[in-house]
Amino acid sequence: MALPFLPYIVVGITHLVAILTGADTVVAVTKPLLMPALLLALLLSLPSRRGETVVLASLGILFGWLGDLSLMDLGPGFVVGLAFFLLGHVAYIVLFVRRMRSRRLPRWWSAAYVPWFAGLLAVLAPHAGALLVPLALYGLALAVLGITGSACSPWIASGAALFVVSDSLLGLDRFLPGFALPQVDLAIMLTYIAAQGLICWGVVRQARATAVVPSLA
């Protein structure tokens, strides 16, 4: 089951090394390949390419890909990228609630996403300007992603948490004056690549486990 994920891992590592070494051309080439490689892994690994699970998971990945392209130098820009990532989060939230839950309620620790959302919004609000409302909506969706993901498998819960970390770093880097985390681009992409990969891996594992149960009945 892990073999289809190998191209995603290779492209991801190559992209991160390119960021670390300042190989901008390699960064520009590998970034658009990340989500297609992950989508390929998803489609090759799922027991069925039909149904709600594959549609919603594919949408989460595809909107992530469009968001990646939008944030590149020649892309349409930050706001468009934000919209695509928001749509991807919504697709994942619906997937988690409808198909991926391993327990009825989110885990207790997911309550931490509420003060995280309030704190991040309070920090960024004075500098967001006209983007305050879109940022607030995006942050709310991100908090819901983390909370709903916590009710799923540890793989999905970890991926959702890393998505929160990645997007928080991106927001702080874009909007907070004086924010200077060393290698912030590397940190953003490392957590983003891990987040998408863990969510996809968790979806595949649960879908395969669910498919096995009826065959044993």
mmCIF file of C-alpha atoms in Angstrom:
data_model
loop_
_atom_site.group_PDB
_atom_site.id
_atom_site.type_symbol
_atom_site.label_atom_id
_atom_site.label_comp_id
_atom_site.label_asym_id
_atom_site.label_seq_id
_atom_site.Cartn_x
_atom_site.Cartn_y
_atom_site.Cartn_z
ATOM 1 C CA MET A 1 0.000 0.000 0.000
ATOM 2 C CA ALA A 2 2.915 2.347 0.671
ATOM 3 C CA LEU A 3 4.510 2.027 -2.781
ATOM 4 C CA PRO A 4 2.120 4.455 -4.573
ATOM 5 C CA PHE A 5 3.169 7.152 -2.076
ATOM 6 C CA LEU A 6 6.848 6.884 -3.053
ATOM 7 C CA PRO A 7 6.691 9.522 -5.857
ATOM 8 C CA TYR A 8 5.048 11.974 -3.438
ATOM 9 C CA ILE A 9 7.750 11.336 -0.853
ATOM 10 C CA VAL A 10 10.528 11.757 -3.415
ATOM 11 C CA VAL A 11 9.073 14.966 -4.862
ATOM 12 C CA GLY A 12 8.433 16.293 -1.356
ATOM 13 C CA ILE A 13 11.975 15.640 -0.143
ATOM 14 C CA THR A 14 13.415 17.118 -3.329
ATOM 15 C CA HIS A 15 11.279 20.227 -2.873
ATOM 16 C CA LEU A 16 12.337 20.678 0.748
ATOM 17 C CA VAL A 17 16.024 20.207 -0.048
ATOM 18 C CA ALA A 18 15.681 22.749 -2.851
ATOM 19 C CA ILE A 19 14.195 25.291 -0.423
ATOM 20 C CA LEU A 20 16.987 24.616 2.061
ATOM 21 C CA THR A 21 19.724 25.032 -0.544
ATOM 22 C CA GLY A 22 18.163 27.968 -2.378
ATOM 23 C CA ALA A 23 17.642 26.076 -5.638
ATOM 24 C CA ASP A 24 14.754 28.263 -6.801
ATOM 25 C CA THR A 25 14.369 26.578 -10.188
ATOM 26 C CA VAL A 26 13.937 23.176 -8.570
ATOM 27 C CA VAL A 27 11.456 24.673 -6.081
ATOM 28 C CA ALA A 28 9.407 26.097 -8.953
ATOM 29 C CA VAL A 29 9.425 22.753 -10.787
ATOM 30 C CA THR A 30 8.636 20.478 -7.843
ATOM 31 C CA LYS A 31 5.898 22.494 -6.135
ATOM 32 C CA PRO A 32 3.301 21.965 -8.910
ATOM 33 C CA LEU A 33 4.114 18.222 -8.879
ATOM 34 C CA LEU A 34 3.370 17.637 -5.194
ATOM 35 C CA MET A 35 -0.411 17.344 -5.227
ATOM 36 C CA PRO A 36 -0.639 15.447 -8.559
ATOM 37 C CA ALA A 37 1.761 12.878 -7.076
ATOM 38 C CA LEU A 38 -0.407 12.626 -3.962
ATOM 39 C CA LEU A 39 -3.596 12.331 -6.006
ATOM 40 C CA LEU A 40 -2.014 9.494 -7.977
ATOM 41 C CA ALA A 41 -1.122 7.764 -4.707
ATOM 42 C CA LEU A 42 -4.699 8.163 -3.482
ATOM 43 C CA LEU A 43 -6.275 6.761 -6.635
ATOM 44 C CA LEU A 44 -3.872 3.815 -6.808
ATOM 45 C CA SER A 45 -4.301 2.943 -3.134
ATOM 46 C CA LEU A 46 -8.040 3.218 -2.554
ATOM 47 C CA PRO A 47 -9.944 -0.070 -2.881
ATOM 48 C CA SER A 48 -12.550 1.687 -5.043
ATOM 49 C CA ARG A 49 -12.321 4.737 -7.289
ATOM 50 C CA ARG A 50 -16.029 5.413 -6.909
ATOM 51 C CA GLY A 51 -18.048 6.961 -4.153
ATOM 52 C CA GLU A 52 -18.003 9.881 -1.782
ATOM 53 C CA THR A 53 -14.640 9.126 -0.189
ATOM 54 C CA VAL A 54 -12.626 9.311 -3.394
ATOM 55 C CA VAL A 55 -14.510 12.408 -4.601
ATOM 56 C CA LEU A 56 -14.056 14.401 -1.393
ATOM 57 C CA ALA A 57 -10.438 13.332 -0.830
ATOM 58 C CA SER A 58 -9.606 14.139 -4.457
ATOM 59 C CA LEU A 59 -11.220 17.563 -4.129
ATOM 60 C CA GLY A 60 -9.157 18.273 -1.014
ATOM 61 C CA ILE A 61 -5.984 17.469 -2.921
ATOM 62 C CA LEU A 62 -6.997 19.237 -6.151
ATOM 63 C CA PHE A 63 -7.951 22.456 -4.384
ATOM 64 C CA GLY A 64 -4.625 22.255 -2.538
ATOM 65 C CA TRP A 65 -2.890 22.002 -5.914
ATOM 66 C CA LEU A 66 -4.749 25.041 -7.242
ATOM 67 C CA GLY A 67 -3.818 26.883 -4.042
ATOM 68 C CA ASP A 68 -0.173 25.951 -4.522
ATOM 69 C CA LEU A 69 -0.199 27.271 -8.081
ATOM 70 C CA SER A 70 -1.929 30.474 -7.009
ATOM 71 C CA LEU A 71 0.750 31.255 -4.422
ATOM 72 C CA MET A 72 3.624 30.835 -6.895
ATOM 73 C CA ASP A 73 5.291 33.886 -8.417
ATOM 74 C CA LEU A 74 3.305 33.681 -11.671
ATOM 75 C CA GLY A 75 0.052 32.664 -9.963
ATOM 76 C CA PRO A 76 -3.023 34.873 -9.467
ATOM 77 C CA GLY A 77 -2.084 35.713 -5.887
ATOM 78 C CA PHE A 78 -2.676 35.197 -2.187
ATOM 79 C CA VAL A 79 -6.440 35.832 -2.036
ATOM 80 C CA VAL A 80 -7.207 33.366 -4.831
ATOM 81 C CA GLY A 81 -4.904 30.823 -3.216
ATOM 82 C CA LEU A 82 -6.668 31.366 0.104
ATOM 83 C CA ALA A 83 -10.016 30.664 -1.558
ATOM 84 C CA PHE A 84 -8.770 27.412 -3.103
ATOM 85 C CA PHE A 85 -7.300 26.200 0.184
ATOM 86 C CA LEU A 86 -10.548 27.107 1.937
ATOM 87 C CA LEU A 87 -12.487 24.944 -0.526
ATOM 88 C CA GLY A 88 -10.009 22.135 0.087
ATOM 89 C CA HIS A 89 -10.534 22.406 3.838
ATOM 90 C CA VAL A 90 -14.307 22.273 3.371
ATOM 91 C CA ALA A 91 -13.963 19.104 1.274
ATOM 92 C CA TYR A 92 -11.819 17.490 3.973
ATOM 93 C CA ILE A 93 -14.218 18.555 6.752
ATOM 94 C CA VAL A 94 -17.165 16.950 4.953
ATOM 95 C CA LEU A 95 -15.072 13.827 4.349
ATOM 96 C CA PHE A 96 -14.052 13.586 8.000
ATOM 97 C CA VAL A 97 -17.591 14.048 9.303
ATOM 98 C CA ARG A 98 -19.307 11.729 6.840
ATOM 99 C CA ARG A 99 -16.757 8.974 6.227
ATOM 100 C CA MET A 100 -13.651 9.051 8.378
ATOM 101 C CA ARG A 101 -14.823 9.320 11.982
ATOM 102 C CA SER A 102 -13.525 6.606 14.290
ATOM 103 C CA ARG A 103 -15.409 8.066 17.283
ATOM 104 C CA ARG A 104 -18.640 10.017 17.740
ATOM 105 C CA LEU A 105 -17.092 13.122 19.276
ATOM 106 C CA PRO A 106 -13.804 14.972 18.715
ATOM 107 C CA ARG A 107 -11.009 14.314 21.166
ATOM 108 C CA TRP A 108 -10.851 16.503 24.261
ATOM 109 C CA TRP A 109 -7.603 18.157 23.253
ATOM 110 C CA SER A 110 -9.191 19.546 20.079
ATOM 111 C CA ALA A 111 -10.731 22.236 22.295
ATOM 112 C CA ALA A 112 -7.303 23.904 22.040
ATOM 113 C CA TYR A 113 -8.177 24.932 18.484
ATOM 114 C CA VAL A 114 -10.690 27.454 19.867
ATOM 115 C CA PRO A 115 -8.177 29.621 21.794
ATOM 116 C CA TRP A 116 -5.692 29.088 18.933
ATOM 117 C CA PHE A 117 -8.201 30.614 16.501
ATOM 118 C CA ALA A 118 -9.018 33.494 18.839
ATOM 119 C CA GLY A 119 -5.356 34.205 19.571
ATOM 120 C CA LEU A 120 -4.197 34.065 15.955
ATOM 121 C CA LEU A 121 -7.042 36.308 14.820
ATOM 122 C CA ALA A 122 -6.264 38.808 17.585
ATOM 123 C CA VAL A 123 -2.604 38.908 16.529
ATOM 124 C CA LEU A 124 -3.278 39.255 12.799
ATOM 125 C CA ALA A 125 -6.394 41.471 12.868
ATOM 126 C CA PRO A 126 -4.561 44.821 13.299
ATOM 127 C CA HIS A 127 -2.487 44.058 10.184
ATOM 128 C CA ALA A 128 -5.037 42.279 7.968
ATOM 129 C CA GLY A 129 -6.784 45.375 6.600
ATOM 130 C CA ALA A 130 -9.438 44.507 4.019
ATOM 131 C CA LEU A 131 -8.559 40.831 4.316
ATOM 132 C CA LEU A 132 -9.743 40.565 7.920
ATOM 133 C CA VAL A 133 -13.072 38.903 7.110
ATOM 134 C CA PRO A 134 -11.598 36.376 4.622
ATOM 135 C CA LEU A 135 -8.837 35.562 7.104
ATOM 136 C CA ALA A 136 -11.363 35.094 9.905
ATOM 137 C CA LEU A 137 -13.460 32.736 7.772
ATOM 138 C CA TYR A 138 -10.365 30.834 6.727
ATOM 139 C CA GLY A 139 -9.163 30.550 10.309
ATOM 140 C CA LEU A 140 -12.568 29.299 11.406
ATOM 141 C CA ALA A 141 -12.522 26.624 8.699
ATOM 142 C CA LEU A 142 -9.008 25.651 9.752
ATOM 143 C CA ALA A 143 -10.120 25.269 13.380
ATOM 144 C CA VAL A 144 -13.067 23.111 12.295
ATOM 145 C CA LEU A 145 -10.668 21.024 10.182
ATOM 146 C CA GLY A 146 -8.552 20.368 13.253
ATOM 147 C CA ILE A 147 -11.535 19.584 15.468
ATOM 148 C CA THR A 148 -13.258 17.235 13.018
ATOM 149 C CA GLY A 149 -9.950 15.604 12.133
ATOM 150 C CA SER A 150 -9.364 14.779 15.790
ATOM 151 C CA ALA A 151 -12.397 12.455 15.691
ATOM 152 C CA CYS A 152 -10.711 10.391 12.988
ATOM 153 C CA SER A 153 -7.663 8.121 13.049
ATOM 154 C CA PRO A 154 -4.358 9.333 14.537
ATOM 155 C CA TRP A 155 -3.004 9.711 10.986
ATOM 156 C CA ILE A 156 -5.782 12.095 9.964
ATOM 157 C CA ALA A 157 -5.761 13.906 13.314
ATOM 158 C CA SER A 158 -2.002 14.504 12.966
ATOM 159 C CA GLY A 159 -2.382 15.681 9.381
ATOM 160 C CA ALA A 160 -5.126 18.129 10.304
ATOM 161 C CA ALA A 161 -3.028 19.463 13.204
ATOM 162 C CA LEU A 162 -0.045 19.978 10.904
ATOM 163 C CA PHE A 163 -2.293 21.835 8.460
ATOM 164 C CA VAL A 164 -3.153 24.225 11.296
ATOM 165 C CA VAL A 165 0.553 24.704 12.036
ATOM 166 C CA SER A 166 1.469 25.254 8.384
ATOM 167 C CA ASP A 167 -1.274 27.791 7.697
ATOM 168 C CA SER A 168 -0.617 29.574 10.985
ATOM 169 C CA LEU A 169 3.037 30.026 10.022
ATOM 170 C CA LEU A 170 1.980 31.257 6.583
ATOM 171 C CA GLY A 171 -0.415 33.787 8.102
ATOM 172 C CA LEU A 172 2.137 35.063 10.595
ATOM 173 C CA ASP A 173 4.796 35.332 7.888
ATOM 174 C CA ARG A 174 2.483 37.219 5.519
ATOM 175 C CA PHE A 175 0.773 39.604 7.925
ATOM 176 C CA LEU A 176 2.682 40.027 11.187
ATOM 177 C CA PRO A 177 5.389 42.724 10.977
ATOM 178 C CA GLY A 178 8.671 41.634 12.480
ATOM 179 C CA PHE A 179 7.852 37.935 12.360
ATOM 180 C CA ALA A 180 11.183 36.332 11.528
ATOM 181 C CA LEU A 181 11.267 32.561 11.965
ATOM 182 C CA PRO A 182 14.474 31.093 10.502
ATOM 183 C CA GLN A 183 13.743 29.015 7.392
ATOM 184 C CA VAL A 184 10.052 29.826 7.630
ATOM 185 C CA ASP A 185 9.400 28.765 4.012
ATOM 186 C CA LEU A 186 10.933 25.384 4.788
ATOM 187 C CA ALA A 187 8.813 25.031 7.936
ATOM 188 C CA ILE A 188 5.628 25.976 6.072
ATOM 189 C CA MET A 189 6.209 23.491 3.277
ATOM 190 C CA LEU A 190 7.447 20.702 5.558
ATOM 191 C CA THR A 191 4.306 20.844 7.676
ATOM 192 C CA TYR A 192 2.086 21.267 4.599
ATOM 193 C CA ILE A 193 3.581 18.278 2.755
ATOM 194 C CA ALA A 194 3.343 16.147 5.895
ATOM 195 C CA ALA A 195 -0.239 17.319 6.538
ATOM 196 C CA GLN A 196 -1.525 16.421 3.090
ATOM 197 C CA GLY A 197 0.359 13.129 3.072
ATOM 198 C CA LEU A 198 -0.858 12.036 6.514
ATOM 199 C CA ILE A 199 -4.470 12.909 5.716
ATOM 200 C CA CYS A 200 -4.325 10.971 2.460
ATOM 201 C CA TRP A 201 -2.605 8.012 4.114
ATOM 202 C CA GLY A 202 -5.232 7.980 6.878
ATOM 203 C CA VAL A 203 -8.068 8.112 4.357
ATOM 204 C CA VAL A 204 -6.620 5.195 2.415
ATOM 205 C CA ARG A 205 -6.074 3.076 5.530
ATOM 206 C CA GLN A 206 -9.606 3.624 6.791
ATOM 207 C CA ALA A 207 -11.171 3.062 3.385
ATOM 208 C CA ARG A 208 -9.283 -0.203 2.974
ATOM 209 C CA ALA A 209 -10.178 -1.341 6.492
ATOM 210 C CA THR A 210 -13.838 -0.561 5.856
ATOM 211 C CA ALA A 211 -13.758 -2.466 2.563
ATOM 212 C CA VAL A 212 -12.325 -5.571 4.256
ATOM 213 C CA VAL A 213 -15.057 -5.816 6.904
ATOM 214 C CA PRO A 214 -17.967 -6.672 4.535
ATOM 215 C CA SER A 215 -15.859 -9.291 2.747
ATOM 216 C CA LEU A 216 -15.310 -11.064 6.076
ATOM 217 C CA ALA A 217 -18.984 -11.017 7.026
#
